[in-house]
């Protein structure tokens, strides 16, 4: 009998497939098309202390097997989430994770503090990896000291499960992962997007208003798999793998690389039902290979 | 709206892919199973692009015609993705998400001018038929570079009085739609879909003369569901909002241009 359940910190997931922050709204955007109760978890859109308008349009360009976005953490702020969105999503029968971002250490901690009143939020995902904001975001995730300061402050403000989302735009991602673990992270998720750029050669201008943005999609998958493999050997906490997962096979690849769970992001834009198909694929795969628990999915 | 139509993902079969000159094709599609949900004029669909090595995301295409058993998409060859769609053979399968977004307002009285540019004429005949059925006096004004870019002219003429402007004068009035004399008549409502400079010019005229006016935007999109926040338009009332969800049709009162 295959058991798909996974534990990340104190958070129980019914299966290892979650949705990646920023690609799934608050879940409700997909509710017509997906039975949300089948998902392992939903990581909702990055939330900051104050509302943010994000970056000017254009914010997205399609690239080979991927896309570059520069949304810039547009969101209505944590108070709006608490008062208006949470009541609509709190009864979804899946693990709810709020992705938290900020400019200052105090911002991050204040958002966590505010979320503590929400019983149904199983975990926070501390985003020290957004490449599309001028202050904060990725800048906290590119040094061990920056990572340590944000993660410890959030640790003091949040006693449930805390995931730290890492940027791949660093020389050695294992260093940052170890710093997050040492500062109290229950899990690390990786990778956020790669800093990228694309130019409209006829107009001789960059496609994005911000010139550079975050590359996601299948194009980044082999690099993401490599980083998940490295980090899973460097830390003891469970690793959540993401980066270009397009289907169930790709999800299994991350689990074999050492991830305990996965997140699917960009692929939802192409097939909104990809998460459900991936869950079914993983179950079939485990039956086929005679593997009973997710933790036993390992490379030979 | 108190109720809304559920979004669906449906497999279609291409029953015809009719080339309309070198730059456009009309895809006629039939759902493989079941019936189509009801679609409002100006709503759009997200089409998965098969057999395209260099594209990745779905393509948002406005609905040209829909009934319970058929869907028409008028597609311009704008790049690799739409090119692949225009080259689909009869019998090909297409996976489509629909219906998406908010279409044109149908709460219109009096005289309405429906202005389309190039492939932007696609959603206007559906809207015209709806307004005619409500007793609105409808005129179409179609703009294009040349006569070859005036699409579905016969269908428009069968529906309501139709005026044409081509930039090279090869059909109808010579010049841009905004210079067409029909625009000078008194109108209660203008609905417009076409290239951005055309929509901005039409909106400027409507604003100057105090005519209620809606435009259909085509900001670059990824999800089509209001989740990724890529396709935003900066509005006067709510800042950046998703064109795929709150649009694609906006009253110009909400826009900053």
XYZ file of C-alpha atoms in Angstrom:
557
model
C 0.000 0.000 0.000
C 1.487 3.293 -1.103
C 1.557 6.092 1.468
C 1.939 9.493 -0.167
C 1.827 11.533 3.023
C 4.772 13.704 3.993
C 5.674 15.633 7.112
C 7.493 18.952 6.827
C 8.249 20.226 10.340
C 4.900 19.946 12.145
C 2.962 20.242 8.901
C 1.351 17.125 7.456
C 0.817 16.964 3.716
C -1.505 14.319 2.251
C 0.888 14.033 -0.670
C 4.165 15.710 -1.669
C 2.721 17.984 -4.368
C 2.260 21.646 -3.506
C 1.741 24.677 -5.690
C 4.501 27.261 -5.926
C 3.949 30.763 -4.624
C 3.040 33.390 -7.185
C 1.736 30.898 -9.711
C -1.467 29.839 -8.000
C -2.904 33.008 -6.507
C -4.753 31.968 -3.373
C -5.934 28.685 -4.865
C -9.400 30.048 -5.571
C -8.325 31.180 -9.060
C -8.010 27.485 -9.980
C -11.030 26.191 -8.078
C -13.189 25.758 -11.209
C -10.558 23.564 -12.815
C -8.922 21.663 -9.943
C -10.208 19.766 -6.908
C -8.047 21.716 -4.457
C -8.620 19.155 -1.709
C -6.435 16.709 -3.623
C -3.366 18.944 -3.368
C -0.666 18.334 -0.786
C -0.593 22.048 -0.134
C -1.086 25.498 -1.565
C 1.571 28.155 -1.120
C -0.263 31.420 -1.558
C 1.052 34.539 -3.244
C 3.927 36.415 -1.594
C 2.572 38.664 1.134
C 4.158 41.814 2.536
C 3.350 44.070 5.469
C 2.092 46.935 3.287
C 0.214 46.653 -0.012
C 2.470 46.672 -3.082
C 1.579 47.645 -6.648
C 4.440 45.598 -8.080
C 6.427 46.572 -11.154
C 5.065 48.387 -14.225
C 3.822 46.421 -17.220
C 5.304 44.621 -19.184
C 6.159 42.018 -16.594
C 6.490 38.801 -18.538
C 8.200 37.425 -21.584
C 8.105 33.882 -22.904
C 11.509 32.307 -23.523
C 12.583 28.874 -24.790
C 10.907 26.329 -22.485
C 10.303 29.013 -19.934
C 9.300 32.528 -19.094
C 10.825 35.515 -17.343
C 8.608 37.435 -14.942
C 9.053 40.698 -13.099
C 5.809 40.928 -11.156
C 7.546 42.433 -8.150
C 5.450 41.029 -5.318
C 2.210 42.807 -6.150
C -0.132 42.054 -3.246
C -2.692 43.785 -1.080
C -0.735 43.421 2.135
C -1.077 41.093 5.104
C -4.063 42.908 6.645
C -6.101 42.380 3.485
C -5.076 38.707 3.464
C -6.144 38.296 7.074
C -9.445 40.127 6.725
C -10.638 39.310 3.216
C -8.807 36.369 1.675
C -8.236 34.051 4.615
C -11.973 33.700 5.392
C -12.550 32.544 1.800
C -9.751 29.951 1.718
C -9.439 28.748 5.301
C -11.695 25.750 4.803
C -9.840 24.303 1.831
C -8.988 20.733 2.742
C -5.273 21.106 2.031
C -2.240 22.525 3.814
C -2.156 26.309 3.478
C 1.233 28.003 3.426
C 1.716 31.772 3.232
C 4.765 33.040 1.395
C 6.155 35.998 3.358
C 8.323 38.757 1.970
C 9.569 42.141 3.097
C 12.032 44.959 2.780
C 13.393 44.859 6.311
C 13.872 42.141 8.906
C 11.177 43.843 10.970
C 8.750 43.650 8.017
C 9.185 39.884 7.743
C 8.699 39.364 11.454
C 5.649 41.633 11.564
C 3.941 39.669 8.780
C 4.626 36.395 10.623
C 3.289 37.928 13.809
C 0.090 39.004 12.045
C -0.388 35.527 10.526
C -0.221 33.861 13.946
C -3.873 34.707 14.508
C -4.851 32.475 11.567
C -5.311 28.915 12.841
C -5.514 27.242 9.450
C -2.178 28.498 8.168
C 0.045 25.452 8.546
C 3.302 27.106 7.645
C 5.020 30.204 6.409
C 7.489 30.186 3.559
C 10.029 32.941 4.123
C 10.876 34.399 0.739
C 14.463 35.625 0.769
C 14.742 34.974 -2.929
C 12.478 37.299 -4.956
C 14.668 38.756 -7.728
C 12.148 41.438 -8.713
C 12.172 43.928 -5.864
C 14.646 46.740 -5.339
C 14.852 46.423 -1.570
C 14.701 43.219 0.428
C 13.670 40.033 -1.345
C 16.642 38.277 -2.865
C 19.191 40.523 -1.206
C 18.480 38.725 2.095
C 19.069 35.355 0.521
C 22.419 35.929 -1.117
C 24.506 36.116 2.060
C 24.575 33.809 5.053
C 24.373 36.811 7.384
C 21.297 38.231 5.639
C 19.618 34.839 5.639
C 20.431 34.288 9.289
C 19.013 37.661 10.390
C 15.668 37.286 8.575
C 15.189 33.644 9.504
C 15.967 34.127 13.199
C 13.611 37.100 13.442
C 10.820 35.092 11.798
C 11.602 32.138 14.052
C 10.931 34.308 17.083
C 7.633 35.505 15.578
C 6.313 32.179 14.292
C 6.082 28.882 16.183
C 4.511 26.721 13.521
C 6.367 25.257 10.542
C 8.773 27.648 8.839
C 10.080 26.981 5.340
C 12.781 29.214 3.875
C 12.691 29.706 0.109
C 16.153 30.015 -1.375
C 17.456 31.821 -4.413
C 19.675 29.980 -6.893
C 21.458 33.254 -7.731
C 24.365 32.542 -5.388
C 27.786 30.959 -5.646
C 27.101 28.199 -3.140
C 23.483 27.513 -2.279
C 24.426 24.931 0.372
C 25.978 27.681 2.512
C 22.739 29.643 2.536
C 20.711 26.498 3.217
C 22.919 25.674 6.206
C 22.539 29.235 7.510
C 18.741 28.938 7.246
C 18.801 25.611 9.078
C 21.056 26.988 11.820
C 18.727 29.976 12.271
C 15.758 27.712 12.913
C 14.209 26.827 9.547
C 12.139 23.631 9.601
C 12.617 23.185 5.879
C 14.127 24.870 2.854
C 12.423 25.183 -0.527
C 14.443 25.674 -3.684
C 14.820 27.070 -6.209
C 13.190 30.427 -6.770
C 13.716 31.902 -10.260
C 17.037 32.525 -11.962
C 17.846 36.120 -12.815
C 17.418 36.414 -16.567
C 16.982 38.903 -19.366
C 15.557 38.971 -22.882
C 15.754 41.685 -25.525
C 13.372 42.474 -28.360
C 16.028 42.775 -31.061
C 13.825 44.576 -33.599
C 12.833 47.266 -31.108
C 16.275 47.094 -29.468
C 14.685 47.243 -26.040
C 14.391 44.775 -23.159
C 10.998 43.045 -23.016
C 10.510 43.756 -19.316
C 9.953 47.128 -17.686
C 12.571 46.137 -15.128
C 15.050 44.932 -17.804
C 15.834 41.760 -15.826
C 13.467 39.276 -14.216
C 13.127 35.760 -12.879
C 13.409 32.815 -15.277
C 11.193 29.833 -14.547
C 9.900 26.825 -16.426
C 11.385 23.619 -17.814
C 14.508 25.481 -18.947
C 15.801 25.675 -15.363
C 14.969 22.155 -14.229
C 18.369 20.447 -14.521
C 20.039 23.235 -12.543
C 17.293 23.082 -9.923
C 17.633 19.303 -9.615
C 21.378 19.680 -9.109
C 20.895 22.283 -6.384
C 18.238 20.215 -4.603
C 20.614 17.256 -4.641
C 23.458 19.368 -3.202
C 21.311 20.976 -0.513
C 19.654 17.727 0.548
C 23.129 16.404 1.382
C 24.109 19.579 3.213
C 21.178 19.945 5.636
C 19.159 17.652 7.894
C 15.830 19.465 7.518
C 13.503 18.330 4.730
C 14.019 19.951 1.354
C 11.138 21.028 -0.881
C 12.184 20.889 -4.524
C 10.938 23.110 -7.299
C 12.062 24.608 -10.563
C 10.622 23.643 -13.924
C 8.524 20.637 -12.913
C 6.213 20.056 -15.883
C 4.720 16.662 -14.979
C 4.795 13.714 -12.601
C 8.039 12.352 -13.976
C 9.783 15.625 -13.225
C 8.334 15.635 -9.706
C 9.758 12.148 -9.093
C 13.122 13.379 -10.368
C 13.228 15.979 -7.572
C 12.139 13.421 -4.972
C 14.927 11.106 -6.126
C 17.387 14.003 -5.909
C 16.591 14.255 -2.205
C 13.482 16.413 -1.922
C 10.786 15.399 0.565
C 8.099 17.298 -1.314
C 7.825 19.378 -4.465
C 6.173 22.549 -5.670
C 4.792 23.036 -9.151
C 4.661 26.572 -10.487
C 4.916 27.702 -14.087
C 3.454 24.423 -15.394
C 0.084 25.430 -13.898
C -0.128 28.142 -16.560
C 0.102 25.574 -19.321
C -1.948 22.821 -17.713
C -3.934 23.931 -14.656
C -4.524 20.257 -13.840
C -0.827 19.318 -13.855
C -0.691 18.988 -10.060
C -3.420 16.366 -9.969
C -1.818 14.448 -12.841
C 1.531 14.563 -11.009
C 0.000 13.146 -7.809
C -1.529 10.281 -9.786
C 1.771 9.693 -11.570
C 3.728 9.530 -8.301
C 1.309 6.941 -6.869
C 1.559 4.825 -10.026
C 5.334 5.186 -10.069
C 5.662 4.021 -6.470
C 3.405 1.043 -7.089
C 5.392 0.157 -10.187
C 8.673 0.363 -8.276
C 7.380 -1.281 -5.109
C 8.086 1.783 -2.980
C 5.701 2.370 -0.090
C 6.749 5.701 1.390
C 7.896 8.989 -0.137
C 10.953 8.931 2.132
C 12.059 5.705 0.431
C 12.239 7.348 -2.986
C 15.993 7.496 -3.476
C 18.503 7.265 -6.234
C 20.176 3.882 -6.603
C -23.075 39.273 -11.701
C -24.526 36.944 -9.092
C -23.836 33.798 -11.063
C -20.997 33.028 -13.381
C -20.110 30.324 -15.843
C -17.552 27.822 -14.538
C -14.240 27.777 -16.353
C -13.517 24.516 -18.128
C -10.724 22.795 -20.013
C -12.084 21.111 -23.118
C -10.517 19.126 -25.966
C -11.624 20.322 -29.370
C -11.236 18.978 -32.882
C -10.350 21.312 -35.740
C -13.153 20.949 -38.268
C -11.710 23.597 -40.574
C -8.644 25.817 -40.661
C -9.491 28.368 -43.341
C -6.611 30.570 -44.488
C -7.631 34.204 -44.878
C -4.757 35.545 -46.929
C -1.155 35.134 -45.790
C -1.589 36.568 -42.300
C -4.753 35.106 -40.770
C -6.695 31.887 -40.361
C -10.145 31.068 -39.067
C -10.159 27.966 -36.872
C -13.512 26.238 -36.628
C -13.600 23.874 -33.671
C -15.946 21.271 -32.253
C -15.813 20.017 -28.650
C -14.890 16.326 -28.618
C -17.292 15.642 -25.765
C -20.261 17.505 -24.374
C -21.403 21.001 -25.098
C -19.709 24.367 -24.938
C -20.371 26.607 -21.964
C -22.068 29.872 -22.775
C -19.650 32.610 -23.851
C -20.221 36.358 -23.645
C -19.098 38.710 -26.439
C -15.528 39.823 -25.753
C -14.550 36.887 -23.549
C -11.469 34.919 -24.554
C -9.977 31.442 -24.406
C -6.483 30.095 -23.629
C -5.297 27.700 -26.327
C -2.543 25.163 -25.828
C -0.221 25.257 -28.839
C 0.599 21.815 -30.237
C 3.604 21.141 -32.478
C 5.465 24.297 -31.594
C 9.080 23.797 -30.584
C 9.820 27.338 -29.535
C 6.719 28.316 -27.583
C 5.649 27.294 -24.154
C 2.614 29.104 -22.819
C -1.000 29.001 -23.966
C -2.149 31.675 -26.390
C -5.039 33.947 -25.385
C -7.436 34.324 -28.320
C -10.730 36.195 -28.323
C -13.858 34.326 -29.325
C -15.068 35.068 -32.853
C -18.201 32.954 -32.685
C -19.586 30.382 -30.292
C -22.661 28.261 -29.905
C -23.237 25.091 -27.944
C -21.520 22.931 -30.560
C -18.980 25.159 -32.223
C -16.201 27.659 -31.486
C -14.531 29.968 -34.007
C -11.172 31.586 -33.403
C -9.805 34.202 -35.748
C -6.020 34.065 -35.447
C -3.335 36.407 -36.755
C 0.089 34.965 -37.482
C 1.877 37.116 -34.913
C 4.679 34.725 -33.948
C 5.652 31.075 -33.669
C 2.712 30.089 -31.464
C -0.082 31.662 -33.473
C 1.673 30.497 -36.647
C 1.463 26.901 -35.433
C -2.237 27.406 -34.669
C -2.870 28.800 -38.162
C -1.157 25.745 -39.691
C -3.227 23.124 -37.867
C -4.689 20.457 -40.144
C -8.323 19.456 -40.137
C -8.873 16.815 -37.468
C -6.137 18.141 -35.158
C -6.877 18.225 -31.427
C -6.710 21.440 -29.434
C -6.892 21.788 -25.667
C -8.662 24.999 -24.704
C -9.497 26.667 -21.403
C -12.672 28.739 -21.437
C -14.571 30.993 -20.980
C -12.182 33.588 -19.553
C -12.381 37.207 -18.492
C -15.123 39.780 -18.690
C -16.451 40.770 -22.096
C -18.193 43.853 -23.422
C -21.009 45.466 -21.532
C -24.369 44.704 -23.119
C -26.177 47.279 -21.025
C -26.303 49.667 -23.982
C -29.107 51.847 -25.394
C -29.522 53.990 -28.513
C -26.776 53.992 -31.149
C -23.617 51.918 -30.801
C -20.510 52.053 -32.991
C -18.367 48.917 -32.880
C -14.838 49.719 -34.049
C -12.358 46.985 -34.984
C -8.815 47.107 -36.295
C -7.139 44.185 -38.101
C -7.715 40.920 -36.235
C -9.355 43.009 -33.494
C -12.615 42.752 -35.399
C -12.871 39.170 -34.073
C -15.227 39.668 -31.092
C -17.352 42.486 -32.536
C -19.914 40.573 -34.583
C -20.991 38.564 -31.522
C -21.408 41.814 -29.644
C -23.272 43.431 -32.551
C -25.738 40.556 -32.764
C -26.392 40.742 -29.047
C -26.975 44.496 -29.125
C -29.190 44.267 -32.222
C -31.344 41.692 -30.453
C -31.807 44.237 -27.680
C -32.975 46.895 -30.129
C -29.751 48.892 -30.237
C -28.863 50.567 -33.538
C -25.507 48.996 -34.403
C -22.898 50.120 -36.924
C -19.537 48.470 -37.522
C -16.427 50.423 -38.418
C -13.601 48.167 -39.571
C -10.076 49.432 -40.049
C -7.144 47.685 -41.703
C -3.873 48.340 -43.497
C -5.111 47.048 -46.851
C -8.239 45.392 -48.227
C -6.560 42.011 -47.590
C -6.639 42.741 -43.859
C -10.379 43.483 -43.760
C -11.620 40.254 -42.202
C -15.082 38.691 -42.410
C -16.503 41.708 -44.231
C -19.419 39.735 -45.663
C -20.444 38.484 -42.220
C -20.327 41.988 -40.813
C -22.405 43.340 -43.689
C -25.004 40.625 -43.163
C -25.261 41.670 -39.529
C -25.437 45.473 -39.621
C -24.380 48.556 -41.549
C -20.615 48.309 -41.998
C -18.077 51.041 -42.736
C -14.505 50.369 -43.788
C -11.303 52.356 -43.661
C -8.018 51.123 -45.118
C -4.712 52.887 -44.724
C -3.860 52.469 -48.407
C -7.375 53.251 -49.600
C -7.730 49.864 -51.314
C -11.179 49.497 -49.716
C -13.594 52.031 -48.247
C -12.432 55.298 -46.772
C -8.702 56.001 -47.197
C -6.929 56.560 -43.906
C -7.195 55.511 -40.293
C -10.533 54.545 -38.700
C -10.273 57.607 -36.506
C -10.557 59.827 -39.608
C -13.684 58.056 -40.879
C -16.650 60.479 -41.075
C -18.989 57.955 -39.412
C -17.186 58.643 -36.122
C -18.463 62.211 -36.250
C -22.093 61.120 -36.013
C -23.754 61.131 -32.591
C -23.135 57.843 -30.738
C -24.277 56.685 -27.324
C -21.669 53.956 -27.031
C -18.428 52.876 -28.696
C -16.862 49.439 -28.333
C -13.358 49.075 -29.718
C -10.882 46.251 -30.264
C -7.673 46.579 -32.238
C -4.061 47.724 -32.081
C -3.178 49.849 -29.061
C -2.575 53.141 -30.998
C -5.994 52.762 -32.635
C -7.768 52.074 -29.352
C -6.032 55.021 -27.705
C -7.067 57.322 -30.560
C -10.668 56.104 -30.468
C -10.719 56.460 -26.683
C -9.436 60.036 -26.980
C -12.251 60.915 -29.382
C -14.860 59.264 -27.150
C -13.532 61.021 -24.090
C -13.522 64.413 -25.814
C -17.110 63.988 -26.941
C -18.362 62.371 -23.755
C -19.293 59.051 -25.393
C -19.358 55.940 -23.221
C -16.546 53.730 -24.547
C -15.095 50.291 -23.925
C -11.853 48.848 -25.263
C -10.498 45.299 -25.275
C -6.863 45.031 -24.157
C -4.392 42.338 -25.126
C -1.655 42.658 -22.515
C 0.845 39.793 -22.544
C -0.550 36.984 -20.405
C 0.654 33.788 -18.787
C -2.052 32.056 -16.723
C -5.281 33.673 -17.971
C -6.825 33.074 -14.544
C -5.735 36.068 -12.475
C -3.090 34.091 -10.622
C 0.284 35.155 -12.017
C -0.331 38.936 -12.157
C 1.692 39.306 -15.378
C -0.892 40.989 -17.611
C -1.726 43.946 -15.393
C -3.102 47.281 -16.555
C -2.734 50.337 -14.341
C -6.260 51.545 -13.590
C -7.478 54.832 -12.170
C -9.533 53.147 -9.448
C -7.595 50.046 -8.341
C -4.020 50.414 -9.622
C -2.632 47.313 -11.329
C -5.383 44.818 -12.127
C -5.271 41.631 -14.205
C -6.476 42.119 -17.762
C -7.264 38.386 -17.939
C -9.629 38.581 -15.000
C -11.099 42.092 -14.762
C -10.783 42.594 -18.531
C -9.938 42.089 -21.271
C -12.670 44.698 -21.819
C -12.411 47.913 -19.818
C -14.463 51.074 -19.821
C -12.045 53.885 -20.677
C -13.146 55.642 -17.475
C -11.029 53.082 -15.617
C -7.924 53.493 -17.756
C -5.162 56.021 -17.311
C -4.789 56.682 -21.060
